[in-house]
Amino acid sequence: MPSSTGPSYPPTLNDVLERNRLVQTIKDWTIANGLAVRPPPTVAGDDTEGILAMSAPVTLFPSPFPKTCFEEAQDIQAQYNELYARISQDEEFLSSLVQEVAGGDDFIANLWNVHLRVKEEGYVQSLALGLFRSDYMVHQDGDNLQIKQVEFNTIASSFGGLSAQTTLLHKYLSKTEYPLLKSGIPRSTLDLPANHSAEGLAAGLGAAFHAYGKSALGHPTCIVFLVQDGERNVFDQRHLEYALQSSDSEPIPVFRLPFSQILTHTTLAPSSRGRQLLYHLPHNPSLTFEVAVAYLRAGYGPSDYPDPSAWEARYQLERSAAITCPSVLTQLAGMKKVQQVLATPESVSSIPSALRRFVPDEPAYSALWKTFTNIYPLDTTPAGLEARRLATDSEECKKYVMKPQREGGGNNFYRTAIPQRLREIPEEHWGSYILMELITPPPLVNTILRNGRLEHGGVICELGIYGTCLWDQATGEVLRNEGAGYLLRTKGDKSEEGGVAAGYGCMDSCRLV
Ligand code: ADP
Ligand code: MG
Ligand code: MG
């Protein structure tokens, strides 16, 4: 890190009065401003009325983040949006990668089958919407700091709602509390970038809603958020909903529907009329809305598909005229396998120069390529066999993380857990995983406030950049492509995973240095 962060930033608060004051301010601000989550059942106890909320875990101070890296990540987002829009349109490319992983991965195989069924009768909606998030860590190579991509999310990219609030919390503290500390942090020393993540994502949803147009059947149109039962991160989603209403002069009807209730509360108009997705208000069944945009904050992992009817529900969405965010193909574009193939150098690629084919423009190609770290297949190609040697070697494996084609955190295998895991699965299924070099960012210190308790120590930060993209699958035309703010998640440096919802990480914001 550049020395401008100073040895005393972020300060360690040894004085109990000072510490308590800051903590109390944060506890109140987070609840007052919806930087909050629903409590887990263990904390909620007998909250049968569902009225309780608790502060989301946050850092006491914004973590230092290199300005050049932050700007690079922001600048490249439009190119990433377009890259993943192009990948979503390349059915043949996705098909070949699905074939490589589906043998050991029923979930991916089932998703692909949904696409094949709809393809057979013909898609009735060619517009596609992506609310993406590209995640990075800073990699230090001597004096050189470079962002390296952890992963690219194409479904249920979360925390855009809470992230904007976290930036506001730290900005508020920089005005009111930090200057009063014994180690007094003058406001002028804190470069805290603006963060319009909630507005940016809402604007993407709004653009798709308007692009859908009016109902040919004479119904009012709406956006439906498809959510998980018992979702605790509900305020994150609500902030997008609220931003959607404030950014538009005409209100946009938004409904939350559990993914498990799609077949109960929606129907499809017949194909002869256009297969519109109709949402029948549960509390007033005489009112029917036509779904312009189906925004999935569920459906990204196997647990949302406990039985065949859940797959029928996904099929109903996919074959409907609603703009699905994401479509099955766009969801599959987010497979870790896709990331691995993009990151495979031209000299060893089995599918020659995938990145170059999608991004012929040389400056864009180089800018994207720079953000990749080494990722290997675990198949039986020469590169895959070499990766198998690394993954099963008790020393070499310590430099890697092994990932299945999953989202939502808690699915990866780290370091010495890799050979252990490989011993548990049949060798013919190893190709369903990818092997990725671990990125080791420069060490930082911060204090996390989680469940009312402070955790002080070494931390690791992960930057996410949001982007929204609306395109036409049929013509390839990109109708809208925008950046949409950022997320900084911070975790203790002893923790492998960084997911906030999964309980490993916390919300943070950037102090640019
Ligand atoms: P998911 O889609 O489940 O979020 P990720 O690929 O983001 O999967 O991995 C989860 C977490 O594991 C990340 O947030 C990060 O903390 C850690 N992680 C993943 N890949 C790497 C890597 N190459 N180097 C260091 N940490 C990583
Ligand atoms: Mg992730
Ligand atoms: Mg992910």
XYZ file of C-alpha atoms and ligand atoms in Angstrom:
542
model
C 0.000 0.000 0.000
C 1.202 3.566 -0.617
C 2.430 5.156 2.622
C -0.238 7.904 2.472
C -2.572 5.603 4.410
C -0.360 6.438 7.444
C 0.521 4.072 10.235
C -2.463 5.152 12.345
C -5.194 4.559 9.810
C -7.580 2.993 10.518
C -6.984 3.753 14.202
C -7.254 1.129 16.918
C -9.714 2.413 19.485
C -8.247 1.442 22.847
C -10.325 3.912 24.848
C -13.579 2.259 25.826
C -15.597 5.519 25.907
C -14.401 6.451 22.455
C -15.152 2.993 21.145
C -18.612 2.835 22.676
C -19.594 6.188 21.256
C -18.633 5.213 17.721
C -20.340 1.823 18.036
C -23.558 3.391 19.340
C -23.592 5.895 16.490
C -23.193 3.073 13.970
C -25.846 0.898 15.617
C -28.379 3.730 15.393
C -27.436 4.942 11.907
C -27.596 1.465 10.385
C -31.106 0.805 11.668
C -32.335 4.327 10.936
C -31.103 4.027 7.333
C -31.832 0.410 6.518
C -28.248 -0.854 6.539
C -29.838 -3.887 8.096
C -30.822 -7.531 7.744
C -33.540 -9.690 9.265
C -32.190 -11.644 12.243
C -31.421 -15.355 11.914
C -33.853 -17.671 13.718
C -31.332 -18.131 16.547
C -31.372 -14.383 17.284
C -34.995 -13.737 16.335
C -36.253 -16.246 18.908
C -40.002 -15.944 18.967
C -40.264 -13.012 16.531
C -43.394 -14.570 15.058
C -44.607 -11.140 13.936
C -41.497 -10.651 11.766
C -40.843 -7.138 13.027
C -37.183 -7.392 14.016
C -34.203 -6.099 12.096
C -30.532 -5.959 13.026
C -27.550 -3.980 11.803
C -25.664 -5.548 8.911
C -22.022 -6.274 9.801
C -19.842 -3.261 8.889
C -16.293 -1.994 9.345
C -15.835 0.925 11.748
C -13.744 2.718 9.110
C -13.632 2.676 5.314
C -10.702 0.472 4.254
C -7.881 2.015 2.225
C -8.106 1.008 -1.426
C -5.654 2.021 -4.174
C -7.210 4.726 -6.322
C -5.638 3.487 -9.554
C -7.098 0.009 -8.974
C -10.527 1.412 -8.132
C -10.560 3.521 -11.283
C -9.333 0.671 -13.445
C -12.134 -1.582 -12.179
C -14.746 1.110 -12.851
C -13.381 1.928 -16.294
C -13.423 -1.662 -17.484
C -16.986 -2.476 -16.392
C -18.652 -1.473 -19.670
C -16.309 -3.854 -21.497
C -17.128 -6.650 -19.061
C -20.869 -5.992 -19.496
C -20.546 -6.261 -23.240
C -18.320 -9.346 -23.048
C -20.898 -11.214 -20.983
C -23.748 -10.035 -23.226
C -21.807 -11.538 -26.173
C -21.134 -14.778 -24.309
C -24.850 -15.063 -23.476
C -25.589 -14.880 -27.199
C -23.130 -17.627 -28.106
C -25.182 -20.742 -27.544
C -22.608 -23.002 -29.203
C -19.814 -21.809 -26.914
C -21.957 -22.230 -23.803
C -23.162 -25.615 -25.003
C -19.597 -26.904 -25.348
C -18.738 -25.787 -21.800
C -21.960 -27.153 -20.341
C -21.054 -30.533 -21.900
C -17.702 -30.408 -20.119
C -19.179 -29.912 -16.645
C -22.689 -31.397 -16.823
C -21.528 -34.992 -16.291
C -20.658 -34.226 -12.678
C -23.153 -31.428 -12.197
C -26.907 -32.126 -12.392
C -27.774 -28.525 -11.601
C -26.019 -27.186 -14.692
C -27.465 -30.058 -16.749
C -30.989 -29.168 -15.584
C -30.517 -25.479 -16.386
C -29.333 -26.398 -19.862
C -32.408 -28.590 -20.348
C -34.673 -25.635 -19.538
C -32.966 -23.699 -22.307
C -33.258 -26.602 -24.778
C -36.981 -27.045 -24.102
C -37.683 -23.347 -24.697
C -35.464 -23.261 -27.770
C -37.468 -26.090 -29.289
C -40.756 -24.187 -29.187
C -39.011 -20.853 -29.797
C -38.249 -17.950 -27.475
C -40.851 -15.159 -27.550
C -38.652 -12.522 -25.871
C -35.355 -11.510 -27.418
C -34.481 -8.735 -24.957
C -32.155 -9.742 -22.129
C -31.143 -7.850 -19.009
C -27.997 -8.381 -16.958
C -27.449 -6.880 -13.527
C -23.820 -7.924 -13.205
C -21.087 -7.648 -10.598
C -17.417 -8.180 -11.339
C -15.409 -8.982 -8.192
C -11.721 -8.239 -7.673
C -8.917 -8.361 -5.175
C -5.776 -6.253 -5.342
C -2.711 -8.252 -6.290
C 0.665 -6.874 -5.264
C 3.614 -7.638 -7.521
C 6.588 -5.735 -6.117
C 5.525 -2.076 -6.190
C 2.926 -2.769 -8.820
C -0.707 -3.037 -7.699
C -3.121 -4.696 -10.088
C -6.758 -5.747 -9.745
C -7.321 -9.446 -10.330
C -10.805 -10.791 -10.963
C -12.178 -13.233 -8.400
C -15.336 -13.984 -10.371
C -18.053 -12.448 -12.537
C -21.652 -12.709 -11.275
C -24.528 -12.841 -13.738
C -27.346 -13.831 -11.369
C -28.629 -12.331 -8.096
C -25.633 -9.980 -7.777
C -26.488 -8.798 -4.299
C -25.598 -5.995 -1.835
C -26.071 -3.094 -4.253
C -28.761 -1.764 -1.903
C -26.754 -2.067 1.316
C -23.517 -0.983 -0.327
C -24.805 2.482 -1.213
C -25.899 2.833 2.415
C -22.488 1.728 3.714
C -20.800 4.457 1.687
C -23.253 6.953 3.186
C -22.566 5.634 6.714
C -18.816 6.131 6.357
C -19.324 9.558 4.777
C -21.565 10.504 7.712
C -18.982 9.293 10.240
C -16.248 11.214 8.429
C -18.222 14.411 9.022
C -19.414 13.789 12.563
C -17.378 11.211 14.488
C -13.929 10.611 13.008
C -12.758 14.228 13.541
C -13.621 13.898 17.267
C -11.434 10.840 17.856
C -8.210 11.205 19.880
C -6.307 10.251 16.749
C -8.556 12.802 14.972
C -9.067 11.975 11.316
C -9.640 15.260 9.452
C -12.369 14.969 6.861
C -10.100 16.418 4.207
C -7.838 13.355 4.429
C -10.601 10.937 3.455
C -11.254 10.470 -0.248
C -14.582 8.601 -0.195
C -15.957 8.075 -3.711
C -19.671 8.391 -4.409
C -21.561 5.136 -4.791
C -24.819 4.963 -6.716
C -25.183 1.187 -6.673
C -28.864 1.097 -5.674
C -29.860 3.789 -8.166
C -27.693 2.270 -10.890
C -29.170 -1.211 -10.573
C -32.693 0.223 -10.319
C -32.055 2.229 -13.489
C -31.166 -1.020 -15.289
C -34.422 -2.620 -14.152
C -36.337 0.532 -15.124
C -34.810 0.565 -18.610
C -35.857 -3.057 -19.210
C -39.337 -2.315 -17.885
C -39.755 0.540 -20.384
C -38.196 -1.457 -23.236
C -40.836 -4.173 -22.704
C -43.543 -1.717 -23.682
C -47.259 -1.816 -23.080
C -49.324 -4.954 -22.567
C -50.975 -6.173 -25.761
C -53.566 -7.825 -23.537
C -54.535 -4.581 -21.832
C -53.066 -5.378 -18.404
C -50.936 -3.022 -16.338
C -47.255 -4.088 -16.494
C -44.969 -4.724 -13.516
C -41.590 -5.947 -12.287
C -41.503 -9.072 -10.124
C -38.620 -9.758 -7.715
C -38.343 -13.526 -7.339
C -36.981 -14.152 -3.872
C -36.072 -16.981 -1.527
C -38.333 -18.077 1.308
C -37.069 -16.704 4.606
C -34.713 -14.256 2.870
C -32.792 -12.294 5.543
C -31.189 -9.851 3.124
C -34.558 -8.322 2.280
C -33.623 -4.663 2.868
C -30.853 -4.890 0.284
C -33.547 -5.849 -2.227
C -36.018 -3.266 -0.911
C -33.515 -0.446 -1.471
C -33.551 -1.278 -5.208
C -37.332 -1.205 -5.147
C -37.394 2.176 -3.406
C -34.762 3.585 -5.788
C -36.889 2.374 -8.685
C -39.840 4.432 -7.476
C -37.830 7.562 -6.734
C -35.977 7.564 -10.054
C -39.092 7.437 -12.191
C -41.899 9.947 -12.442
C -44.482 7.296 -13.246
C -44.526 4.654 -10.490
C -43.475 1.159 -11.593
C -45.475 -1.585 -9.866
C -43.053 -3.971 -8.140
C -44.039 -7.231 -6.443
C -42.030 -9.699 -4.395
C -42.860 -13.309 -5.148
C -41.169 -16.308 -3.539
C -39.549 -18.467 -6.209
C -41.437 -21.408 -4.665
C -44.787 -19.753 -5.487
C -44.280 -18.929 -9.168
C -46.661 -21.643 -10.365
C -49.278 -20.699 -7.747
C -49.520 -17.032 -8.632
C -48.510 -16.757 -12.290
C -49.929 -18.120 -15.531
C -48.932 -17.855 -19.176
C -51.113 -16.450 -21.915
C -51.393 -18.948 -24.800
C -48.617 -18.995 -27.386
C -51.055 -17.713 -30.014
C -51.411 -14.495 -27.993
C -47.727 -14.081 -27.046
C -47.062 -16.167 -23.920
C -47.174 -13.164 -21.603
C -46.377 -13.922 -17.961
C -49.415 -12.941 -15.903
C -49.169 -12.259 -12.200
C -52.402 -12.593 -10.253
C -52.288 -10.568 -7.057
C -52.604 -13.074 -4.203
C -54.481 -10.586 -2.026
C -56.746 -9.433 -4.847
C -57.053 -12.142 -7.536
C -59.303 -9.988 -9.712
C -56.218 -7.831 -10.451
C -53.826 -9.206 -13.041
C -50.483 -7.651 -13.995
C -48.337 -8.544 -16.970
C -44.738 -9.162 -15.900
C -42.359 -7.035 -17.969
C -39.238 -7.965 -15.971
C -38.664 -11.032 -13.797
C -35.679 -10.219 -11.561
C -34.211 -13.329 -9.953
C -32.793 -13.025 -6.459
C -33.326 -16.775 -6.185
C -32.891 -19.758 -8.454
C -29.084 -19.557 -8.562
C -28.432 -22.787 -6.670
C -29.801 -26.329 -6.249
C -31.557 -25.615 -2.939
C -34.104 -23.439 -4.764
C -35.088 -26.473 -6.868
C -36.126 -29.097 -4.283
C -38.499 -30.883 -6.664
C -39.448 -31.083 -10.381
C -42.127 -28.392 -9.988
C -39.420 -25.818 -9.200
C -37.821 -26.625 -12.560
C -41.250 -26.251 -14.191
C -41.459 -22.813 -12.582
C -38.096 -21.838 -14.071
C -39.288 -23.191 -17.433
C -42.446 -21.070 -17.160
C -40.323 -17.936 -16.650
C -37.927 -18.799 -19.459
C -40.592 -19.505 -22.092
C -42.594 -16.420 -21.155
C -42.464 -12.997 -22.791
C -41.087 -11.447 -19.586
C -37.532 -10.105 -19.750
C -35.783 -12.451 -17.318
C -32.851 -11.083 -15.363
C -31.075 -13.305 -16.042
C -32.115 -15.732 -18.774
C -30.810 -19.287 -18.433
C -28.092 -18.573 -21.002
C -26.969 -15.458 -19.133
C -26.921 -17.373 -15.865
C -24.760 -20.045 -17.536
C -22.415 -17.355 -18.886
C -21.520 -16.803 -15.213
C -20.186 -20.358 -14.787
C -16.692 -20.473 -13.337
C -15.893 -22.710 -16.323
C -16.514 -19.729 -18.654
C -14.132 -17.601 -16.606
C -11.503 -20.340 -16.773
C -11.758 -20.671 -20.553
C -11.553 -16.891 -21.018
C -8.450 -16.817 -18.813
C -6.732 -19.654 -20.682
C -3.828 -18.301 -22.753
C -4.159 -18.723 -26.491
C -1.218 -21.121 -26.661
C -2.865 -23.818 -24.513
C -6.564 -23.223 -25.130
C -8.604 -26.132 -26.382
C -11.164 -23.621 -27.651
C -8.818 -21.191 -29.397
C -8.679 -17.625 -28.099
C -12.170 -17.360 -26.645
C -11.501 -13.886 -25.244
C -10.079 -12.654 -28.546
C -13.077 -13.974 -30.435
C -15.481 -12.114 -28.125
C -13.326 -8.985 -27.880
C -11.540 -8.361 -31.185
C -10.704 -4.763 -30.203
C -7.058 -4.853 -29.054
C -7.112 -2.210 -26.260
C -10.267 -3.736 -24.754
C -8.756 -7.227 -25.041
C -5.559 -6.186 -23.222
C -7.448 -4.299 -20.525
C -9.610 -7.345 -19.761
C -6.735 -9.813 -20.014
C -4.721 -7.860 -17.415
C -7.428 -8.512 -14.802
C -7.229 -12.304 -15.128
C -5.220 -14.554 -12.892
C -4.268 -18.147 -13.693
C -7.239 -20.503 -13.841
C -6.937 -24.107 -15.003
C -9.354 -26.814 -16.101
C -9.285 -30.114 -14.219
C -10.066 -32.166 -17.326
C -7.881 -34.573 -19.309
C -6.332 -32.020 -21.684
C -2.566 -31.498 -21.162
C -3.319 -28.297 -19.181
C -5.931 -30.163 -17.156
C -3.565 -33.023 -16.357
C -0.922 -30.566 -15.164
C -3.577 -28.861 -12.988
C -4.549 -32.261 -11.564
C -0.927 -32.759 -10.558
C -0.890 -29.366 -8.762
C -4.274 -29.959 -7.133
C -3.332 -33.353 -5.719
C 0.168 -32.405 -4.549
C 0.166 -31.735 -0.803
C 2.478 -28.689 -1.182
C 1.437 -27.234 -4.554
C -2.259 -27.299 -3.650
C -1.664 -24.580 -1.018
C -1.546 -21.936 -3.762
C -5.018 -22.703 -5.096
C -8.766 -22.616 -4.628
C -10.936 -25.204 -6.362
C -14.414 -24.117 -7.460
C -17.512 -25.965 -8.639
C -20.108 -24.279 -10.892
C -21.972 -22.730 -7.963
C -23.007 -19.315 -6.632
C -23.802 -17.839 -3.264
C -20.677 -18.593 -1.238
C -19.532 -21.549 0.821
C -19.028 -23.925 -2.119
C -15.278 -23.717 -2.736
C -12.378 -25.859 -1.546
C -9.199 -24.181 -0.400
C -5.592 -25.286 -0.258
C -5.190 -28.677 1.439
C -8.944 -29.309 1.278
C -8.518 -29.658 -2.509
C -6.778 -33.069 -2.664
C -9.086 -34.240 0.080
C -12.163 -33.272 -1.965
C -10.788 -34.805 -5.152
C -10.379 -38.129 -3.379
C -14.118 -38.045 -2.571
C -15.361 -37.629 -6.135
C -14.999 -39.954 -9.137
C -12.161 -38.883 -11.408
C -14.469 -38.618 -14.420
C -16.235 -35.728 -12.619
C -13.129 -33.674 -11.788
C -13.718 -31.657 -14.962
C -16.797 -30.080 -13.310
C -14.392 -28.008 -11.179
C -11.825 -25.354 -12.018
C -8.548 -24.661 -10.219
C -7.684 -21.016 -9.546
C -4.555 -19.404 -8.181
C -5.168 -17.684 -4.844
C -4.884 -13.905 -4.958
C -3.127 -12.511 -1.877
C -3.890 -8.825 -1.380
C -1.607 -6.568 0.697
C -2.373 -6.944 4.428
C -4.681 -4.389 6.042
C -6.112 -3.899 9.516
C -9.641 -2.828 10.400
C -12.348 -3.432 12.991
C -15.599 -5.194 12.124
C -18.811 -4.620 14.076
C -20.787 -7.852 13.795
C -23.769 -8.825 15.957
C -22.879 -6.001 18.371
C -19.337 -7.296 18.906
C -16.046 -5.923 17.628
C -13.547 -8.040 15.722
C -10.202 -6.298 15.295
C -7.382 -7.609 13.150
C -5.985 -8.319 9.711
C -8.553 -8.085 6.938
C -8.869 -8.820 3.224
C -10.975 -6.613 0.955
C -12.872 -7.622 -2.186
C -14.128 -4.937 -4.553
C -17.233 -5.573 -6.652
C -18.217 -3.313 -9.551
C -21.839 -3.392 -10.645
C -22.956 -2.983 -14.208
C -26.230 -3.212 -16.074
C -26.673 -4.234 -19.672
C -29.750 -4.539 -21.868
C -29.347 -6.245 -25.196
C -31.217 -8.003 -27.960
C -30.375 -11.719 -28.182
C -31.690 -11.872 -31.761
C -29.796 -8.964 -33.314
C -26.864 -8.710 -30.896
C -27.568 -5.016 -30.447
C -26.599 -3.621 -27.034
C -29.339 -1.137 -26.135
C -27.921 0.076 -22.841
C -24.611 -0.502 -21.056
C -23.816 1.300 -17.792
C -21.666 1.019 -14.686
C -23.668 0.957 -11.460
C -21.508 1.747 -8.454
C -19.480 -0.559 -6.263
C -19.371 -2.923 -3.287
C -16.489 -3.354 -0.866
C -16.650 -6.503 1.244
C -14.133 -7.158 3.945
C -13.388 -10.360 5.828
C -10.982 -11.434 8.531
C -7.717 -12.611 6.956
C -8.130 -16.063 8.535
C -11.367 -16.644 6.642
C -11.270 -18.139 3.151
C -14.751 -17.053 2.070
C -15.918 -13.440 1.911
C -19.698 -13.662 1.540
C -21.649 -11.298 3.792
C -24.922 -13.216 3.501
C -23.099 -16.489 4.161
C -21.772 -14.941 7.410
C -18.092 -14.645 6.526
C -17.626 -11.046 5.471
C -18.920 -7.582 6.231
C -19.902 -4.395 4.430
C -17.203 -1.771 3.896
C -16.513 1.208 1.651
C -13.396 2.544 -0.059
C -11.080 5.239 1.229
C -9.092 5.889 -1.925
C -5.336 6.160 -1.393
P -19.220 -17.419 -5.158
O -19.789 -17.366 -6.533
O -19.765 -18.522 -4.335
O -19.267 -16.079 -4.482
P -16.345 -16.916 -5.427
O -15.574 -17.350 -6.617
O -16.636 -15.478 -5.339
O -17.674 -17.811 -5.360
O -15.562 -17.378 -4.121
C -16.043 -17.077 -2.835
C -15.002 -16.332 -2.024
O -13.788 -17.088 -1.980
C -14.601 -14.982 -2.573
O -15.488 -13.961 -2.138
C -13.192 -14.811 -2.016
O -13.229 -14.343 -0.675
C -12.662 -16.226 -2.019
N -11.920 -16.476 -3.269
C -12.404 -16.988 -4.415
N -11.443 -17.061 -5.366
C -10.322 -16.583 -4.811
C -8.975 -16.396 -5.280
N -8.598 -16.737 -6.515
N -8.069 -15.869 -4.419
C -8.413 -15.537 -3.159
N -9.655 -15.689 -2.666
C -10.609 -16.201 -3.468
Mg -18.303 -14.347 -5.020
Mg -20.633 -15.654 -7.494
